[in-house]
Amino acid sequence: MVDFDTHPDRYRHWTLEIDERDGRTARLILDVDEQGGLVPGYELKLNSYDLGVDIELYDAVQRLRFEHPGVRAVVVTSAKDRVFCAGANITMLATSPHEWKVNFCKFTNETRNGIEDASAHSGKRFIAALNGTTAGGGYEIALACDEIVLSDDGSSTVSLPEVPLLGVLPGTGGLTRLVDKRHVRRDLADVFATRTEGVRGRTAVDWGLVDEIAPPRRFDEAIAARVAEAVEGTGGDERGIELTPLERDGHSYPHVTCEVGGSTATITVRGPDEVPASVEQVHEQGAAFWLLAVTRELDDLILRLRTNEPEVGTWVFRTEGDPGLVTRFDEFVLANTGDWLLSETLHYFKRTLKRLDVTSRTLFAVIEPGSCFAGSLAELALAADRSYMLDGLREEDEDEGREPATLTLDAMNLGPLPMGNGLSRLATRFHGRDEAYDAAAKQVGTPLVARDAEAAGLVTFIPDDLDWDDELRLALEERAAFSPDALTGMEASHRFAGPETLETKIFGRLSAWQNWIFQRPNAAGPEGALRRYGTGQRAAFDRRRV
């Protein structure tokens, strides 16, 4: 059972240092414990990493955003002499089952995207201080940073050696960021990604692989100059909050509960009890602030289900609460995004929904009397592959005096929570159908009963009370009978209509190719490059192009 809870006091591989003189500078120092692998069977030599190392990196970036909001410059470097990071541990990759490799790469991609999101929205500048050899996933960490400085010591290189050495691809966005982010010419990118020894010195600068080289005697000075530039003229007096440990009982939390039965997980998200009276009250609540609390719980649940419950292939989302209270809560949040904590919370919720979007599980939403699929929580229904909304009331609903189920859009659904394609889920739903989008957007603030929601194109099916239970049961049984592999590909293809972005290319192209290559004999077969790496034997390739 993989646990995603950690704290800087318990880190084995990273150290998070905050410059207490002004609180505007931080250092993330990688010093991997060779014997600290998440599972037995490999040593994490040369600052290579596994999922456990990346869980700490994810936690550190989260804490930089919430506990240290005043930090403006983050230096990412290594404590080891002449080695920054050798990338993902090869023995770990070679011996892990396919689904583990895929989940590992997905999480590392999400963490690198999170670094870039912090640069874009948290006023933080990440500076990669490469004080030694930087290979594979190590260089991909650097690529996620805003600036890269390489030691010009005659031996330190940057490289992406996966193709020539392992017969796989750089799994954490490297190829995409080379050409899309750093704008390396495609012919030079081709040379770089097939050159085992990598590139050093002035050539690395000329090709656009790094921003600066500095000799060892001047390396710290070069980093300090970039830090000074990053913090110049910035504030840094924001007071952070503590990300307290999550309360969890199995798969359930105070605001999010999950029941697993067979191949289905039923996830219920509870709406807020009140709208904060002021921004000051939000800061007093800290991690207990409803949107932050529910986001942390949902984020943790997604990660735990994805990693620990691979055979639970369908997730059914339900909500409980007052939809009117949710929309008023959203209004409060959107009216106060000038406050750093409310802004960070909104971006965290955005990232968690993105994590849901790229999760290889069937997502259903069930909208019933007593639910609160409104505004921010309506995003769960818009993220679903299908949604079922009860038309009318069941006998038990009438007995309890409930009103018919409603679905309510608000300003949260019109842009503040974009998908990886840069569009809102509502815009993605109606991609290329502008009139339908405009008609739906005009319903903002109006609670829509089942027939109105169906007419607006916002739900899939609206069974009445006679057909409700049977339709849900048959839908779940049908899904369980299909090939999980085919469903994963189908769902991912449908979810991301619209333009391509760096994120969609990483998840929809690079990761898809990587996941296919991971299973091919040329990589994972007994004579494949990944399996034979380090044995002294050359790989035997099937030369047929597919």
Coordinates of C-alpha atoms in Angstrom, one line a residue:
M1 CA 0.0 0.0 0.0
V2 CA 1.6 3.3 -1.1
D3 CA 1.0 6.2 1.2
F4 CA 1.3 9.7 -0.3
D5 CA 1.5 11.4 3.2
T6 CA 4.8 12.9 4.1
H7 CA 6.4 15.9 5.7
P8 CA 9.8 17.6 5.4
D9 CA 10.8 16.2 8.8
R10 CA 10.4 12.7 7.3
Y11 CA 12.0 13.3 3.9
R12 CA 14.7 10.7 3.1
H13 CA 15.8 12.1 -0.3
W14 CA 15.1 15.9 -0.4
T15 CA 15.8 18.8 1.9
L16 CA 13.7 21.9 1.8
E17 CA 15.6 24.9 3.1
I18 CA 14.0 28.4 3.5
D19 CA 16.3 31.4 3.8
E20 CA 14.9 32.8 7.0
R21 CA 16.6 36.2 6.4
D22 CA 13.8 37.4 4.2
G23 CA 11.7 34.3 3.4
R24 CA 12.0 34.9 -0.3
T25 CA 14.5 32.2 -1.3
A26 CA 14.3 28.4 -0.9
R27 CA 16.6 25.5 -1.8
L28 CA 15.4 22.1 -2.8
I29 CA 18.4 19.8 -2.4
L30 CA 18.4 16.2 -3.8
D31 CA 20.4 13.7 -1.8
V32 CA 18.8 10.4 -2.4
D33 CA 19.2 7.6 0.2
E34 CA 20.5 4.7 -1.9
Q35 CA 18.8 2.2 0.4
G36 CA 15.6 4.2 0.6
G37 CA 13.7 2.7 -2.3
L38 CA 9.9 2.4 -2.0
V39 CA 10.0 -1.3 -2.6
P40 CA 12.9 -3.8 -2.2
G41 CA 15.1 -4.9 -5.0
Y42 CA 17.1 -1.9 -6.2
E43 CA 19.5 0.8 -5.0
L44 CA 19.0 4.4 -5.8
K45 CA 22.5 5.2 -6.9
L46 CA 23.7 8.5 -8.4
N47 CA 20.6 10.4 -7.1
S48 CA 18.3 8.2 -9.3
Y49 CA 14.7 8.2 -8.2
D50 CA 11.6 6.1 -7.7
L51 CA 8.0 7.0 -6.8
G52 CA 9.0 7.6 -3.1
V53 CA 11.5 10.3 -4.1
D54 CA 8.9 12.0 -6.3
I55 CA 6.3 11.9 -3.6
E56 CA 8.6 14.0 -1.5
L57 CA 9.2 16.4 -4.4
Y58 CA 5.4 16.8 -4.9
D59 CA 5.0 17.5 -1.1
A60 CA 7.8 20.0 -1.1
V61 CA 6.3 22.0 -4.0
Q62 CA 2.9 22.0 -2.3
R63 CA 4.4 23.3 0.9
L64 CA 6.3 26.0 -0.9
R65 CA 2.9 27.2 -2.3
F66 CA 0.9 27.0 1.0
E67 CA 3.3 27.2 3.9
H68 CA 5.9 29.5 2.3
P69 CA 3.9 31.8 -0.1
G70 CA 6.5 34.5 0.2
V71 CA 9.2 32.5 -1.5
R72 CA 10.0 33.9 -4.9
A73 CA 13.1 31.9 -6.0
V74 CA 13.6 28.2 -5.6
V75 CA 17.0 26.7 -6.3
V76 CA 16.8 23.0 -7.2
T77 CA 20.2 21.3 -6.8
S78 CA 22.1 18.3 -5.6
A79 CA 24.0 17.6 -2.4
K80 CA 26.2 15.0 -4.2
D81 CA 29.5 16.0 -5.7
R82 CA 29.5 16.2 -9.5
V83 CA 26.1 14.5 -9.8
F84 CA 22.8 16.2 -10.1
C85 CA 20.5 13.3 -10.9
A86 CA 20.7 10.2 -13.0
G87 CA 16.9 10.1 -13.6
A88 CA 14.5 7.3 -12.9
N89 CA 16.1 4.2 -11.4
I90 CA 16.6 1.7 -14.3
T91 CA 16.4 -1.5 -12.2
M92 CA 13.2 -0.2 -10.7
L93 CA 11.7 0.4 -14.2
A94 CA 13.0 -2.9 -15.5
T95 CA 11.5 -5.0 -12.7
S96 CA 8.2 -3.2 -12.2
P97 CA 5.0 -4.4 -13.7
H98 CA 3.6 -2.3 -16.6
E99 CA 0.9 -0.6 -14.6
W100 CA 3.4 0.5 -12.0
K101 CA 5.6 2.1 -14.7
V102 CA 2.7 3.9 -16.2
N103 CA 1.4 5.3 -12.9
F104 CA 4.9 6.3 -11.9
C105 CA 5.4 8.3 -15.1
K106 CA 2.0 9.8 -14.8
F107 CA 2.6 11.0 -11.3
T108 CA 6.1 12.4 -12.2
N109 CA 4.6 14.2 -15.1
E110 CA 1.9 15.8 -12.9
T111 CA 4.6 16.9 -10.4
R112 CA 6.6 18.5 -13.2
N113 CA 3.5 20.2 -14.5
G114 CA 2.9 21.4 -10.9
I115 CA 6.3 23.1 -10.8
E116 CA 5.4 24.9 -14.0
D117 CA 2.0 25.9 -12.6
A118 CA 3.8 27.4 -9.5
S119 CA 5.9 29.4 -11.8
A120 CA 2.9 30.6 -13.8
H121 CA 0.6 31.4 -10.9
S122 CA 2.5 31.6 -7.6
G123 CA 5.1 34.1 -8.4
K124 CA 7.9 31.5 -7.9
R125 CA 10.9 31.1 -10.2
F126 CA 12.6 27.7 -10.2
I127 CA 16.3 27.7 -11.0
A128 CA 17.9 24.4 -11.7
A129 CA 21.5 24.4 -10.4
L130 CA 23.1 21.4 -12.2
N131 CA 26.3 20.9 -10.2
G132 CA 27.1 17.6 -12.0
T133 CA 26.0 15.1 -14.5
T134 CA 22.3 15.3 -15.3
A135 CA 20.7 12.4 -17.2
G136 CA 17.2 11.3 -18.2
G137 CA 14.6 12.2 -15.7
G138 CA 17.2 14.4 -13.9
Y139 CA 17.3 16.6 -16.9
E140 CA 13.5 16.4 -17.1
I141 CA 13.3 17.9 -13.6
A142 CA 15.5 20.7 -14.9
L143 CA 13.3 21.2 -17.9
A144 CA 10.4 21.9 -15.7
C145 CA 12.3 24.8 -14.1
D146 CA 12.4 28.3 -15.5
E147 CA 16.1 28.5 -15.8
I148 CA 18.9 26.0 -16.1
V149 CA 22.6 26.6 -15.1
L150 CA 25.1 23.8 -15.8
S151 CA 28.5 23.4 -14.2
D152 CA 31.2 23.9 -16.8
D153 CA 33.7 21.6 -15.2
G154 CA 34.7 19.6 -18.2
S155 CA 32.7 16.5 -17.4
S156 CA 29.1 17.6 -16.4
T157 CA 26.6 17.0 -19.2
V158 CA 22.9 17.0 -19.8
S159 CA 21.4 14.0 -21.6
L160 CA 18.3 12.1 -22.5
P161 CA 19.9 8.7 -23.2
E162 CA 16.7 6.6 -22.9
V163 CA 16.4 5.8 -26.7
P164 CA 20.0 4.6 -27.3
L165 CA 20.5 2.9 -23.9
L166 CA 17.1 1.5 -22.8
G167 CA 15.0 1.4 -26.0
V168 CA 12.3 3.6 -24.3
L169 CA 11.5 7.3 -24.3
P170 CA 12.2 9.9 -21.7
G171 CA 9.0 9.4 -19.7
T172 CA 8.5 12.7 -18.0
G173 CA 8.0 15.2 -20.8
G174 CA 11.6 15.6 -21.9
L175 CA 11.1 15.3 -25.6
T176 CA 8.1 17.6 -25.6
R177 CA 9.7 20.3 -23.5
L178 CA 12.8 20.3 -25.7
V179 CA 11.0 21.5 -28.7
D180 CA 7.8 23.1 -27.3
K181 CA 9.2 24.9 -24.2
R182 CA 12.9 25.4 -24.8
H183 CA 12.5 25.6 -28.6
V184 CA 15.4 23.4 -29.4
R185 CA 15.6 22.8 -33.2
R186 CA 14.1 19.4 -34.1
D187 CA 17.3 18.2 -35.8
L188 CA 19.4 19.1 -32.8
A189 CA 16.7 17.5 -30.5
D190 CA 17.1 14.4 -32.6
V191 CA 20.9 14.4 -32.2
F192 CA 20.6 15.1 -28.5
A193 CA 18.1 12.4 -27.7
T194 CA 20.2 9.8 -29.5
R195 CA 23.6 10.9 -28.1
T196 CA 24.3 8.6 -25.1
E197 CA 27.1 10.8 -23.7
G198 CA 25.0 14.0 -23.8
V199 CA 26.1 17.5 -24.3
R200 CA 28.2 19.8 -22.2
G201 CA 29.6 23.3 -22.0
R202 CA 29.1 26.0 -24.6
T203 CA 27.3 23.5 -27.0
A204 CA 24.6 23.0 -24.4
V205 CA 24.0 26.7 -24.3
D206 CA 24.1 27.2 -28.1
W207 CA 21.6 24.4 -28.6
G208 CA 19.2 25.9 -26.0
L209 CA 19.5 22.9 -23.6
V210 CA 20.7 25.2 -20.7
D211 CA 20.6 28.9 -20.1
E212 CA 24.1 29.4 -18.7
I213 CA 27.3 27.5 -17.9
A214 CA 29.6 28.5 -15.1
P215 CA 32.9 27.1 -13.9
P216 CA 32.9 25.5 -10.4
R217 CA 34.7 28.5 -8.9
R218 CA 31.9 30.8 -10.1
F219 CA 29.0 28.5 -10.0
D220 CA 27.5 29.6 -6.7
E221 CA 27.9 33.2 -7.8
A222 CA 26.0 32.6 -11.0
I223 CA 23.1 31.0 -9.1
A224 CA 23.1 33.9 -6.6
A225 CA 22.9 36.4 -9.4
R226 CA 19.8 34.7 -10.8
V227 CA 18.2 34.4 -7.4
A228 CA 18.8 38.1 -6.8
E229 CA 17.1 38.9 -10.1
A230 CA 14.2 36.7 -9.3
V231 CA 13.5 38.3 -5.9
E232 CA 14.2 41.9 -6.9
G233 CA 11.2 44.1 -6.3
T234 CA 9.0 41.3 -5.0
G235 CA 7.1 41.2 -1.7
G236 CA 7.5 38.1 0.2
D237 CA 5.7 39.1 3.4
E238 CA 2.7 36.7 2.9
R239 CA 2.1 34.5 6.0
G240 CA 1.6 30.8 5.1
I241 CA -0.7 28.2 6.6
E242 CA 0.2 24.7 7.9
L243 CA -0.8 21.8 5.7
T244 CA -1.8 19.6 8.6
P245 CA -2.0 15.8 8.3
L246 CA -5.1 14.5 6.6
E247 CA -7.7 12.6 8.6
R248 CA -8.3 9.4 6.8
D249 CA -10.1 6.1 7.7
G250 CA -9.4 3.6 4.9
H251 CA -10.4 5.5 1.7
S252 CA -12.7 8.0 3.5
Y253 CA -12.1 11.5 4.9
P254 CA -14.3 14.2 6.6
H255 CA -15.5 15.7 3.3
V256 CA -14.9 12.8 0.9
T257 CA -16.0 9.2 1.4
C258 CA -15.3 6.3 -0.8
E259 CA -16.8 2.8 -0.8
V260 CA -15.2 0.1 -3.0
G261 CA -17.3 -2.8 -4.2
G262 CA -16.0 -5.1 -6.8
S263 CA -14.7 -3.1 -9.7
T264 CA -16.5 0.1 -8.7
A265 CA -15.6 2.9 -6.3
T266 CA -18.4 5.2 -5.2
I267 CA -17.0 8.6 -4.2
T268 CA -19.2 11.1 -2.3
V269 CA -18.1 14.7 -2.0
R270 CA -19.8 16.8 0.7
G271 CA -20.5 20.4 0.1
P272 CA -19.7 23.3 2.4
D273 CA -21.6 24.0 5.7
E274 CA -21.2 27.8 5.4
V275 CA -19.6 30.6 3.4
P276 CA -16.7 32.3 5.1
A277 CA -17.6 35.8 6.5
S278 CA -14.3 37.2 5.4
V279 CA -10.9 36.5 3.9
E280 CA -9.5 36.7 7.4
Q281 CA -11.7 33.9 8.5
V282 CA -10.3 31.8 5.6
H283 CA -6.8 32.3 6.9
E284 CA -7.9 31.4 10.4
Q285 CA -9.4 28.2 9.1
G286 CA -6.2 27.4 7.2
A287 CA -6.2 23.8 6.0
A288 CA -9.8 23.4 7.3
F289 CA -11.1 25.9 4.8
W290 CA -13.7 23.8 2.9
L291 CA -12.4 24.1 -0.7
L292 CA -8.8 23.4 0.4
A293 CA -9.8 20.5 2.7
V294 CA -12.0 18.9 0.0
T295 CA -9.3 19.3 -2.6
R296 CA -6.6 17.8 -0.5
E297 CA -8.8 14.8 0.3
L298 CA -9.9 14.3 -3.3
D299 CA -6.3 14.6 -4.5
D300 CA -5.1 12.0 -2.0
L301 CA -7.9 9.7 -2.8
I302 CA -7.3 9.8 -6.5
L303 CA -3.6 9.0 -6.0
R304 CA -4.3 6.2 -3.6
L305 CA -7.0 4.6 -5.7
R306 CA -4.9 4.9 -8.9
T307 CA -1.8 3.3 -7.3
N308 CA -3.3 0.8 -4.8
E309 CA -6.6 -0.3 -6.5
P310 CA -5.8 -0.9 -10.2
E311 CA -8.7 -3.3 -10.7
V312 CA -11.3 -0.8 -9.5
G313 CA -12.0 0.5 -13.0
T314 CA -15.1 2.6 -12.6
W315 CA -15.4 5.6 -10.2
V316 CA -19.0 6.9 -9.5
F317 CA -19.1 10.4 -8.2
R318 CA -21.9 11.6 -6.0
T319 CA -22.3 14.8 -4.0
E320 CA -24.3 15.8 -0.8
G321 CA -25.2 19.2 0.3
D322 CA -26.9 22.5 -0.5
P323 CA -26.3 23.6 -4.2
G324 CA -27.2 27.1 -3.4
L325 CA -24.5 27.2 -0.7
V326 CA -21.9 25.9 -3.2
T327 CA -22.7 28.7 -5.6
R328 CA -22.4 31.3 -2.9
F329 CA -19.2 29.8 -1.8
D330 CA -17.9 30.0 -5.3
E331 CA -18.9 33.6 -5.5
F332 CA -16.9 34.3 -2.4
V333 CA -13.8 32.6 -3.7
L334 CA -13.9 34.2 -7.1
A335 CA -14.4 37.7 -5.6
N336 CA -11.3 37.3 -3.5
T337 CA -8.7 35.6 -5.7
G338 CA -6.4 38.6 -5.1
D339 CA -5.7 36.9 -1.8
W340 CA -2.8 34.5 -2.1
L341 CA -4.5 31.7 -0.1
L342 CA -7.7 31.7 -2.1
S343 CA -5.8 31.9 -5.3
E344 CA -3.6 29.0 -4.4
T345 CA -6.6 26.9 -3.3
L346 CA -8.3 27.6 -6.6
H347 CA -5.3 26.5 -8.6
Y348 CA -4.9 23.4 -6.4
F349 CA -8.5 22.5 -7.1
K350 CA -7.8 23.1 -10.8
R351 CA -4.7 20.7 -10.7
T352 CA -6.7 18.0 -8.9
L353 CA -9.4 18.1 -11.5
K354 CA -6.7 17.8 -14.2
R355 CA -5.4 14.8 -12.3
L356 CA -8.9 13.3 -12.5
D357 CA -9.0 14.1 -16.3
V358 CA -5.9 12.0 -17.0
T359 CA -6.8 9.1 -14.7
S360 CA -7.3 5.8 -16.6
R361 CA -10.7 5.0 -15.0
T362 CA -14.3 5.3 -16.2
L363 CA -15.9 8.3 -14.5
F364 CA -19.6 8.4 -13.9
A365 CA -21.6 11.1 -12.1
V366 CA -24.9 10.4 -10.4
I367 CA -27.1 13.4 -9.7
E368 CA -29.9 12.7 -7.3
P369 CA -32.1 14.6 -4.9
G370 CA -29.9 15.9 -2.0
S371 CA -26.9 16.3 -4.3
C372 CA -25.0 19.5 -4.8
F373 CA -23.6 19.4 -8.3
A374 CA -23.3 23.2 -8.6
G375 CA -20.4 25.4 -9.8
S376 CA -17.1 24.0 -8.5
L377 CA -18.7 20.6 -7.8
A378 CA -20.5 20.6 -11.1
E379 CA -17.0 20.2 -12.6
L380 CA -17.1 16.6 -11.3
A381 CA -20.2 16.0 -13.5
L382 CA -18.6 17.8 -16.5
A383 CA -15.4 15.7 -16.0
A384 CA -17.4 12.5 -16.1
D385 CA -17.5 10.2 -19.2
R386 CA -21.3 9.9 -18.5
S387 CA -23.7 11.5 -16.1
Y388 CA -27.1 10.1 -14.9
M389 CA -29.6 12.5 -13.4
L390 CA -32.8 11.4 -11.7
D391 CA -35.9 12.8 -13.4
G392 CA -38.3 13.5 -10.5
L393 CA -38.4 11.9 -7.1
R394 CA -38.3 8.4 -5.7
E395 CA -40.6 7.3 -2.9
E396 CA -37.9 7.7 -0.3
D397 CA -37.2 11.2 -1.5
E398 CA -40.8 12.1 -1.1
D399 CA -40.9 10.6 2.4
E400 CA -37.9 12.7 3.4
G401 CA -39.3 15.9 1.8
R402 CA -36.5 16.3 -0.7
E403 CA -36.7 18.5 -3.8
P404 CA -35.9 17.1 -7.3
A405 CA -32.2 17.0 -8.2
T406 CA -30.7 20.1 -9.9
L407 CA -27.6 20.9 -11.8
T408 CA -26.3 24.5 -11.5
L409 CA -23.6 26.3 -13.5
D410 CA -21.8 29.3 -12.1
A411 CA -18.8 31.4 -13.1
M412 CA -16.5 28.5 -11.9
N413 CA -17.6 26.6 -15.0
L414 CA -16.7 29.3 -17.5
G415 CA -12.9 29.4 -17.2
P416 CA -11.2 29.5 -13.8
L417 CA -10.7 25.7 -13.8
P418 CA -9.2 24.9 -17.3
M419 CA -8.4 21.4 -18.4
G420 CA -5.0 20.5 -19.8
N421 CA -6.1 21.7 -23.2
G422 CA -6.6 25.3 -21.9
L423 CA -10.4 25.2 -22.2
S424 CA -13.0 24.9 -19.5
R425 CA -14.8 21.5 -19.3
L426 CA -17.9 23.3 -20.5
A427 CA -16.2 24.6 -23.6
T428 CA -14.6 21.3 -24.2
R429 CA -18.0 19.6 -23.9
F430 CA -19.4 21.9 -26.6
H431 CA -16.2 22.2 -28.7
G432 CA -17.2 23.3 -32.2
R433 CA -20.8 23.9 -31.1
D434 CA -20.8 27.5 -30.2
E435 CA -24.5 27.9 -30.1
A436 CA -24.9 25.0 -27.6
Y437 CA -22.1 26.5 -25.5
D438 CA -23.7 29.9 -25.5
A439 CA -27.1 28.5 -24.6
A440 CA -25.6 26.5 -21.7
A441 CA -23.6 29.5 -20.5
K442 CA -26.8 31.6 -20.3
Q443 CA -28.1 29.1 -17.7
V444 CA -25.4 30.3 -15.2
G445 CA -27.1 30.7 -11.8
T446 CA -30.2 28.8 -12.7
P447 CA -30.8 25.4 -11.0
L448 CA -31.7 23.0 -13.8
V449 CA -33.9 20.0 -13.2
A450 CA -33.3 16.9 -15.1
R451 CA -35.2 17.7 -18.3
D452 CA -33.8 21.2 -18.5
A453 CA -30.2 19.9 -17.9
E454 CA -30.7 17.3 -20.6
A455 CA -32.1 19.9 -23.0
A456 CA -29.0 22.0 -22.4
G457 CA -26.7 19.1 -23.1
L458 CA -25.3 19.0 -19.6
V459 CA -26.2 15.4 -18.7
T460 CA -26.3 12.1 -20.5
F461 CA -29.4 10.3 -19.3
I462 CA -32.3 11.2 -17.1
P463 CA -34.1 8.0 -16.0
D464 CA -37.2 8.3 -13.9
D465 CA -37.7 6.5 -10.6
L466 CA -38.9 3.3 -12.3
D467 CA -35.8 2.8 -14.4
W468 CA -33.2 4.5 -12.2
D469 CA -31.8 1.5 -10.4
D470 CA -31.8 -0.8 -13.4
E471 CA -30.2 1.8 -15.7
L472 CA -27.3 2.4 -13.3
R473 CA -26.8 -1.3 -12.6
L474 CA -26.8 -2.2 -16.3
A475 CA -24.4 0.7 -17.1
L476 CA -21.9 -0.5 -14.4
E477 CA -22.2 -4.1 -15.5
E478 CA -21.7 -3.2 -19.1
R479 CA -18.6 -1.2 -18.3
A480 CA -17.1 -4.1 -16.2
A481 CA -17.5 -6.4 -19.2
F482 CA -15.4 -4.3 -21.6
S483 CA -11.6 -4.5 -22.1
P484 CA -10.0 -2.1 -19.6
D485 CA -7.3 -1.3 -22.1
A486 CA -9.8 -0.3 -24.8
L487 CA -11.7 1.8 -22.3
T488 CA -8.6 3.7 -21.2
G489 CA -7.8 4.6 -24.8
M490 CA -11.4 5.4 -25.7
E491 CA -12.0 7.6 -22.7
A492 CA -8.7 9.5 -23.1
S493 CA -9.5 10.1 -26.7
H494 CA -12.9 11.6 -25.9
R495 CA -11.9 13.8 -23.0
F496 CA -9.6 16.2 -24.7
A497 CA -11.3 17.8 -27.6
G498 CA -9.9 21.1 -28.8
P499 CA -6.4 22.5 -29.1
E500 CA -3.2 20.8 -28.1
T501 CA -1.0 22.2 -25.4
L502 CA 2.3 21.2 -23.8
E503 CA 0.2 19.2 -21.2
T504 CA -2.0 17.4 -23.8
K505 CA 1.1 16.5 -25.9
I506 CA 2.8 15.0 -22.9
F507 CA -0.1 12.9 -21.7
G508 CA -1.8 12.2 -25.0
R509 CA 1.2 11.7 -27.3
L510 CA 4.5 11.2 -25.4
S511 CA 3.0 9.2 -22.6
A512 CA 0.8 7.1 -24.9
W513 CA 3.9 6.2 -27.0
Q514 CA 5.9 5.5 -23.9
N515 CA 3.3 3.2 -22.5
W516 CA 3.2 1.2 -25.7
I517 CA 7.0 1.0 -26.0
F518 CA 7.2 -0.2 -22.4
Q519 CA 5.4 -3.4 -23.4
R520 CA 7.2 -4.0 -26.6
P521 CA 9.8 -6.8 -26.8
N522 CA 12.5 -4.3 -27.9
A523 CA 12.3 -2.7 -24.5
A524 CA 10.7 -5.1 -22.0
G525 CA 11.3 -8.5 -23.7
P526 CA 14.0 -10.9 -22.3
E527 CA 16.4 -9.6 -25.0
G528 CA 15.2 -6.0 -24.9
A529 CA 17.3 -3.0 -24.1
L530 CA 15.6 -2.2 -20.8
R531 CA 16.0 -5.7 -19.5
R532 CA 19.6 -6.1 -20.7
Y533 CA 20.8 -2.7 -19.5
G534 CA 23.8 -3.2 -17.1
T535 CA 24.3 -6.9 -17.9
G536 CA 27.0 -6.4 -20.5
Q537 CA 24.8 -8.0 -23.2
R538 CA 23.6 -6.0 -26.2
A539 CA 19.9 -5.9 -26.9
A540 CA 18.5 -8.0 -29.7
F541 CA 16.0 -5.9 -31.6
D542 CA 13.1 -6.9 -33.8
R543 CA 13.9 -4.6 -36.7
R544 CA 10.4 -4.3 -38.1
R545 CA 8.9 -0.9 -37.8
V546 CA 5.4 -0.9 -36.5

